[in-house]
Amino acid sequence: MEHGYVHVEKKGHGPAVVLLHGWGQNLYMMKFLQDHLQNQFTVFNLDLPGFGKSEEPLHCWSVDEYAQFLHCLLEEEGVKNPILIAHSFGARIAICYAARYPCKKLILTGAAGLLPKRGITYYLKVSMYKLCKKLSINLTMGSEDYQKASSVMRGVLVKAVNENLESLLPRIRCDTLLVWGEKDEQTPLWMGKRMEQLLPHASLIVFKKEGHFAYFYQSLRFQRIVDAFLEGEV
């Protein structure tokens, strides 16, 4: 799959582990985990296309196109049946990848991929935005992530947030660990519980009083959980 420069850090020896960060982040967010796992695994930590030091996609990729990109990248490295560890937007990619290609194990934390429950306020805002656009009135709308993004990455974000990956979950056959923050506002806990129901071989662990970046702020605890889940894979 054609793409620009991708910044990848590869460390260690052993079975392949791939780390996928969330939207607006970069490989730094997973560096603690790479440093921890590299003694037993070959760990690939990358800036996803459009983030960090990696170039943007050549057009507005869908999540599935990110998954195809990842497959091509791993094929070039001779990697089959990887272990994927992913957060938020990265988890969207991991879900698409695992539904399409073989995976040894999957760890998803604060995973995006389900459509949020939207109330009347959301639809009123959308209607107002469409009206103002029709009347040629400039109105700034959209999340902070949307406002900060380039035109290509805005397109990627819009595609991603409007795509429901629920139907892919039953197709994922590998053992899956879900780690969630109890107070996650970006991907609420009900999403983790729903994923646990739909994934054939999944378990959910909840970090009390933590939010969307629970894995990062509770990094030592997260490492211990990852170690336990990956025991026997070396």
mmCIF file of C-alpha atoms in Angstrom:
data_model
loop_
_atom_site.group_PDB
_atom_site.id
_atom_site.type_symbol
_atom_site.label_atom_id
_atom_site.label_comp_id
_atom_site.label_asym_id
_atom_site.label_seq_id
_atom_site.Cartn_x
_atom_site.Cartn_y
_atom_site.Cartn_z
ATOM 1 C CA MET A 1 0.000 0.000 0.000
ATOM 2 C CA GLU A 2 1.431 3.351 -1.047
ATOM 3 C CA HIS A 3 2.335 5.707 1.789
ATOM 4 C CA GLY A 4 4.896 8.323 2.754
ATOM 5 C CA TYR A 5 7.626 8.105 5.392
ATOM 6 C CA VAL A 6 6.651 6.224 8.547
ATOM 7 C CA HIS A 7 8.662 6.594 11.743
ATOM 8 C CA VAL A 8 9.066 3.191 13.407
ATOM 9 C CA GLU A 9 11.203 2.200 16.384
ATOM 10 C CA LYS A 10 11.973 -1.531 16.530
ATOM 11 C CA LYS A 11 13.558 -2.962 19.665
ATOM 12 C CA GLY A 12 14.166 -6.359 21.230
ATOM 13 C CA HIS A 13 13.984 -10.006 20.178
ATOM 14 C CA GLY A 14 11.239 -12.612 20.203
ATOM 15 C CA PRO A 15 7.566 -12.694 19.139
ATOM 16 C CA ALA A 16 6.304 -9.499 17.534
ATOM 17 C CA VAL A 17 4.362 -6.909 19.552
ATOM 18 C CA VAL A 18 2.965 -3.833 17.791
ATOM 19 C CA LEU A 19 2.039 -0.675 19.714
ATOM 20 C CA LEU A 20 -0.623 1.673 18.290
ATOM 21 C CA HIS A 21 -1.183 5.083 19.927
ATOM 22 C CA GLY A 22 -4.343 7.200 19.973
ATOM 23 C CA TRP A 23 -5.441 10.241 17.955
ATOM 24 C CA GLY A 24 -3.180 13.298 18.239
ATOM 25 C CA GLN A 25 -0.510 11.275 20.039
ATOM 26 C CA ASN A 26 2.772 9.704 18.960
ATOM 27 C CA LEU A 27 4.991 6.753 19.851
ATOM 28 C CA TYR A 28 6.111 8.438 23.090
ATOM 29 C CA MET A 29 2.809 7.394 24.682
ATOM 30 C CA MET A 30 3.771 3.731 24.293
ATOM 31 C CA LYS A 31 7.520 4.061 24.878
ATOM 32 C CA PHE A 32 7.308 2.887 28.509
ATOM 33 C CA LEU A 33 5.706 -0.322 27.287
ATOM 34 C CA GLN A 34 8.253 -0.849 24.529
ATOM 35 C CA ASP A 35 11.096 -0.425 27.023
ATOM 36 C CA HIS A 36 9.388 -2.898 29.347
ATOM 37 C CA LEU A 37 8.648 -5.596 26.756
ATOM 38 C CA GLN A 38 11.782 -5.467 24.602
ATOM 39 C CA ASN A 39 13.634 -8.020 26.761
ATOM 40 C CA GLN A 40 11.180 -10.738 25.686
ATOM 41 C CA PHE A 41 9.573 -9.469 22.482
ATOM 42 C CA THR A 42 10.405 -7.679 19.245
ATOM 43 C CA VAL A 43 8.453 -4.484 19.828
ATOM 44 C CA PHE A 44 7.377 -2.189 16.996
ATOM 45 C CA ASN A 45 6.432 1.284 18.218
ATOM 46 C CA LEU A 46 5.370 3.683 15.474
ATOM 47 C CA ASP A 47 4.046 7.123 14.767
ATOM 48 C CA LEU A 48 0.898 6.340 12.815
ATOM 49 C CA PRO A 49 0.682 8.107 9.418
ATOM 50 C CA GLY A 50 -0.334 11.715 10.044
ATOM 51 C CA PHE A 51 1.110 11.840 13.571
ATOM 52 C CA GLY A 52 4.489 12.464 15.171
ATOM 53 C CA LYS A 53 7.325 12.206 12.646
ATOM 54 C CA SER A 54 5.344 10.156 10.118
ATOM 55 C CA GLU A 55 4.005 11.771 6.956
ATOM 56 C CA GLU A 56 0.272 12.116 6.367
ATOM 57 C CA PRO A 57 -1.579 9.616 4.180
ATOM 58 C CA LEU A 58 -1.737 10.649 0.539
ATOM 59 C CA HIS A 59 -5.525 10.913 0.861
ATOM 60 C CA CYS A 60 -8.159 10.626 3.604
ATOM 61 C CA TRP A 61 -7.694 7.034 4.715
ATOM 62 C CA SER A 62 -10.452 5.008 6.299
ATOM 63 C CA VAL A 63 -9.676 2.943 9.397
ATOM 64 C CA ASP A 64 -9.552 -0.148 7.190
ATOM 65 C CA GLU A 65 -6.913 1.515 5.014
ATOM 66 C CA TYR A 66 -4.826 2.128 8.157
ATOM 67 C CA ALA A 67 -5.201 -1.598 8.914
ATOM 68 C CA GLN A 68 -4.081 -2.488 5.390
ATOM 69 C CA PHE A 69 -1.113 -0.136 5.782
ATOM 70 C CA LEU A 70 -0.167 -1.895 9.027
ATOM 71 C CA HIS A 71 -0.418 -5.288 7.344
ATOM 72 C CA CYS A 72 1.907 -4.143 4.538
ATOM 73 C CA LEU A 73 4.367 -2.701 7.056
ATOM 74 C CA LEU A 74 4.468 -5.953 9.044
ATOM 75 C CA GLU A 75 4.764 -8.054 5.888
ATOM 76 C CA GLU A 76 7.860 -6.047 4.965
ATOM 77 C CA GLU A 77 9.269 -6.972 8.381
ATOM 78 C CA GLY A 78 8.325 -10.641 7.936
ATOM 79 C CA VAL A 79 5.816 -10.463 10.786
ATOM 80 C CA LYS A 80 2.735 -12.670 10.821
ATOM 81 C CA ASN A 81 0.305 -13.272 13.684
ATOM 82 C CA PRO A 82 1.404 -10.264 15.808
ATOM 83 C CA ILE A 83 0.327 -9.228 19.290
ATOM 84 C CA LEU A 84 -1.355 -5.814 19.054
ATOM 85 C CA ILE A 85 -1.553 -3.361 21.956
ATOM 86 C CA ALA A 86 -3.599 -0.282 21.097
ATOM 87 C CA HIS A 87 -5.219 2.807 22.601
ATOM 88 C CA SER A 88 -8.243 4.801 21.388
ATOM 89 C CA PHE A 89 -7.879 5.539 17.641
ATOM 90 C CA GLY A 90 -5.108 2.935 17.476
ATOM 91 C CA ALA A 91 -7.632 0.412 18.792
ATOM 92 C CA ARG A 92 -9.883 1.149 15.806
ATOM 93 C CA ILE A 93 -7.009 0.070 13.576
ATOM 94 C CA ALA A 94 -6.286 -2.982 15.737
ATOM 95 C CA ILE A 95 -9.943 -4.080 15.554
ATOM 96 C CA CYS A 96 -9.972 -3.802 11.738
ATOM 97 C CA TYR A 97 -6.620 -5.588 11.502
ATOM 98 C CA ALA A 98 -7.621 -8.452 13.814
ATOM 99 C CA ALA A 99 -10.926 -8.933 11.982
ATOM 100 C CA ARG A 100 -9.081 -9.213 8.654
ATOM 101 C CA TYR A 101 -5.722 -10.854 9.499
ATOM 102 C CA PRO A 102 -4.447 -13.431 12.041
ATOM 103 C CA CYS A 103 -3.444 -12.049 15.449
ATOM 104 C CA LYS A 104 -1.913 -13.902 18.367
ATOM 105 C CA LYS A 105 -3.415 -11.661 21.061
ATOM 106 C CA LEU A 106 -5.077 -8.269 21.345
ATOM 107 C CA ILE A 107 -4.912 -5.689 24.143
ATOM 108 C CA LEU A 108 -7.229 -2.697 23.730
ATOM 109 C CA THR A 109 -7.352 0.204 26.176
ATOM 110 C CA GLY A 110 -9.873 3.047 25.988
ATOM 111 C CA ALA A 111 -10.786 1.592 22.613
ATOM 112 C CA ALA A 112 -12.749 3.652 20.110
ATOM 113 C CA GLY A 113 -14.895 2.000 17.464
ATOM 114 C CA LEU A 114 -18.488 2.141 18.686
ATOM 115 C CA LEU A 115 -20.839 5.010 17.909
ATOM 116 C CA PRO A 116 -21.557 7.242 20.927
ATOM 117 C CA LYS A 117 -25.044 7.700 22.343
ATOM 118 C CA ARG A 118 -26.023 11.146 21.044
ATOM 119 C CA GLY A 119 -28.708 13.298 22.616
ATOM 120 C CA ILE A 120 -30.859 16.100 21.214
ATOM 121 C CA THR A 121 -28.127 18.709 21.879
ATOM 122 C CA TYR A 122 -25.808 17.047 19.370
ATOM 123 C CA TYR A 123 -28.409 17.047 16.600
ATOM 124 C CA LEU A 124 -29.353 20.679 17.324
ATOM 125 C CA LYS A 125 -25.688 21.670 16.932
ATOM 126 C CA VAL A 126 -25.425 19.771 13.648
ATOM 127 C CA SER A 127 -28.595 21.443 12.327
ATOM 128 C CA MET A 128 -27.300 24.872 13.357
ATOM 129 C CA TYR A 129 -23.969 24.232 11.640
ATOM 130 C CA LYS A 130 -25.664 23.143 8.400
ATOM 131 C CA LEU A 131 -27.940 26.200 8.451
ATOM 132 C CA CYS A 132 -25.040 28.599 9.002
ATOM 133 C CA LYS A 133 -23.063 26.922 6.223
ATOM 134 C CA LYS A 134 -26.018 27.363 3.850
ATOM 135 C CA LEU A 135 -26.214 31.038 4.807
ATOM 136 C CA SER A 136 -22.430 31.455 4.383
ATOM 137 C CA ILE A 137 -22.004 32.301 8.073
ATOM 138 C CA ASN A 138 -18.637 31.287 9.504
ATOM 139 C CA LEU A 139 -19.127 29.116 12.557
ATOM 140 C CA THR A 140 -16.352 27.218 14.298
ATOM 141 C CA MET A 141 -17.501 23.744 15.233
ATOM 142 C CA GLY A 142 -15.941 20.385 15.864
ATOM 143 C CA SER A 143 -13.715 18.956 18.566
ATOM 144 C CA GLU A 144 -10.302 20.331 19.484
ATOM 145 C CA ASP A 145 -8.789 17.385 17.580
ATOM 146 C CA TYR A 146 -10.746 18.423 14.476
ATOM 147 C CA GLN A 147 -9.742 22.097 14.764
ATOM 148 C CA LYS A 148 -6.044 21.236 15.087
ATOM 149 C CA ALA A 149 -5.975 18.763 12.179
ATOM 150 C CA SER A 150 -4.927 19.418 8.582
ATOM 151 C CA SER A 151 -7.544 19.061 5.839
ATOM 152 C CA VAL A 152 -6.449 15.467 5.089
ATOM 153 C CA MET A 153 -6.453 14.434 8.747
ATOM 154 C CA ARG A 154 -9.809 16.130 9.314
ATOM 155 C CA GLY A 155 -11.158 13.857 6.621
ATOM 156 C CA VAL A 156 -9.594 10.853 8.334
ATOM 157 C CA LEU A 157 -11.106 11.874 11.679
ATOM 158 C CA VAL A 158 -14.597 12.406 10.245
ATOM 159 C CA LYS A 159 -14.495 8.981 8.569
ATOM 160 C CA ALA A 160 -13.267 7.307 11.747
ATOM 161 C CA VAL A 161 -15.748 8.784 14.232
ATOM 162 C CA ASN A 162 -18.705 7.988 11.974
ATOM 163 C CA GLU A 163 -17.721 4.358 11.425
ATOM 164 C CA ASN A 164 -19.255 1.718 13.683
ATOM 165 C CA LEU A 165 -16.922 -1.277 14.040
ATOM 166 C CA GLU A 166 -19.389 -3.284 16.138
ATOM 167 C CA SER A 167 -20.027 -5.846 13.381
ATOM 168 C CA LEU A 168 -16.296 -6.681 13.202
ATOM 169 C CA LEU A 169 -15.941 -7.671 16.858
ATOM 170 C CA PRO A 170 -17.503 -11.177 16.616
ATOM 171 C CA ARG A 171 -15.026 -11.970 13.800
ATOM 172 C CA ILE A 172 -11.989 -11.523 16.070
ATOM 173 C CA ARG A 173 -10.986 -15.006 17.214
ATOM 174 C CA CYS A 174 -7.895 -14.274 19.323
ATOM 175 C CA ASP A 175 -7.843 -13.783 23.097
ATOM 176 C CA THR A 176 -8.527 -10.119 23.851
ATOM 177 C CA LEU A 177 -7.886 -8.047 26.962
ATOM 178 C CA LEU A 178 -9.842 -4.819 27.436
ATOM 179 C CA VAL A 179 -8.487 -2.236 29.903
ATOM 180 C CA TRP A 180 -10.696 0.772 30.682
ATOM 181 C CA GLY A 181 -10.752 3.824 32.899
ATOM 182 C CA GLU A 182 -13.925 3.979 35.005
ATOM 183 C CA LYS A 183 -14.233 7.739 34.376
ATOM 184 C CA ASP A 184 -13.375 7.669 30.663
ATOM 185 C CA GLU A 185 -15.404 10.424 28.960
ATOM 186 C CA GLN A 186 -14.075 9.984 25.417
ATOM 187 C CA THR A 187 -14.813 6.269 25.161
ATOM 188 C CA PRO A 188 -17.206 5.653 28.088
ATOM 189 C CA LEU A 189 -17.082 2.423 30.071
ATOM 190 C CA TRP A 190 -20.296 1.144 28.481
ATOM 191 C CA MET A 191 -18.293 0.782 25.251
ATOM 192 C CA GLY A 192 -15.812 -1.508 26.976
ATOM 193 C CA LYS A 193 -18.647 -3.603 28.411
ATOM 194 C CA ARG A 194 -20.289 -3.827 24.979
ATOM 195 C CA MET A 195 -17.020 -4.916 23.374
ATOM 196 C CA GLU A 196 -16.583 -7.583 26.041
ATOM 197 C CA GLN A 197 -20.029 -8.939 25.114
ATOM 198 C CA LEU A 198 -19.340 -9.006 21.368
ATOM 199 C CA LEU A 199 -15.758 -10.274 21.305
ATOM 200 C CA PRO A 200 -15.708 -14.105 21.448
ATOM 201 C CA HIS A 201 -12.724 -14.361 23.814
ATOM 202 C CA ALA A 202 -12.513 -11.142 25.839
ATOM 203 C CA SER A 203 -12.063 -10.000 29.428
ATOM 204 C CA LEU A 204 -12.492 -6.465 30.769
ATOM 205 C CA ILE A 205 -10.393 -4.856 33.511
ATOM 206 C CA VAL A 206 -11.521 -1.478 34.898
ATOM 207 C CA PHE A 207 -9.185 1.045 36.540
ATOM 208 C CA LYS A 208 -11.219 2.847 39.195
ATOM 209 C CA LYS A 209 -11.218 6.671 39.185
ATOM 210 C CA GLU A 210 -9.158 6.798 35.961
ATOM 211 C CA GLY A 211 -10.030 8.336 32.595
ATOM 212 C CA HIS A 212 -9.215 7.860 28.926
ATOM 213 C CA PHE A 213 -5.453 7.606 29.501
ATOM 214 C CA ALA A 214 -5.697 5.104 32.360
ATOM 215 C CA TYR A 215 -3.019 2.854 30.814
ATOM 216 C CA PHE A 216 -0.534 5.754 30.768
ATOM 217 C CA TYR A 217 -1.151 7.232 34.202
ATOM 218 C CA GLN A 218 -1.241 3.745 35.735
ATOM 219 C CA SER A 219 1.673 2.525 33.611
ATOM 220 C CA LEU A 220 3.242 0.182 36.188
ATOM 221 C CA ARG A 221 -0.107 -1.471 36.868
ATOM 222 C CA PHE A 222 -0.792 -1.719 33.146
ATOM 223 C CA GLN A 223 2.615 -3.361 32.595
ATOM 224 C CA ARG A 224 1.848 -6.011 35.221
ATOM 225 C CA ILE A 225 -1.492 -6.779 33.596
ATOM 226 C CA VAL A 226 0.122 -7.008 30.152
ATOM 227 C CA ASP A 227 2.804 -9.346 31.543
ATOM 228 C CA ALA A 228 0.179 -11.649 33.010
ATOM 229 C CA PHE A 229 -1.860 -11.678 29.784
ATOM 230 C CA LEU A 230 1.201 -12.403 27.616
ATOM 231 C CA GLU A 231 2.653 -15.063 29.911
ATOM 232 C CA GLY A 232 3.586 -18.142 27.917
ATOM 233 C CA GLU A 233 3.866 -16.295 24.586
ATOM 234 C CA VAL A 234 7.680 -16.150 24.647
#
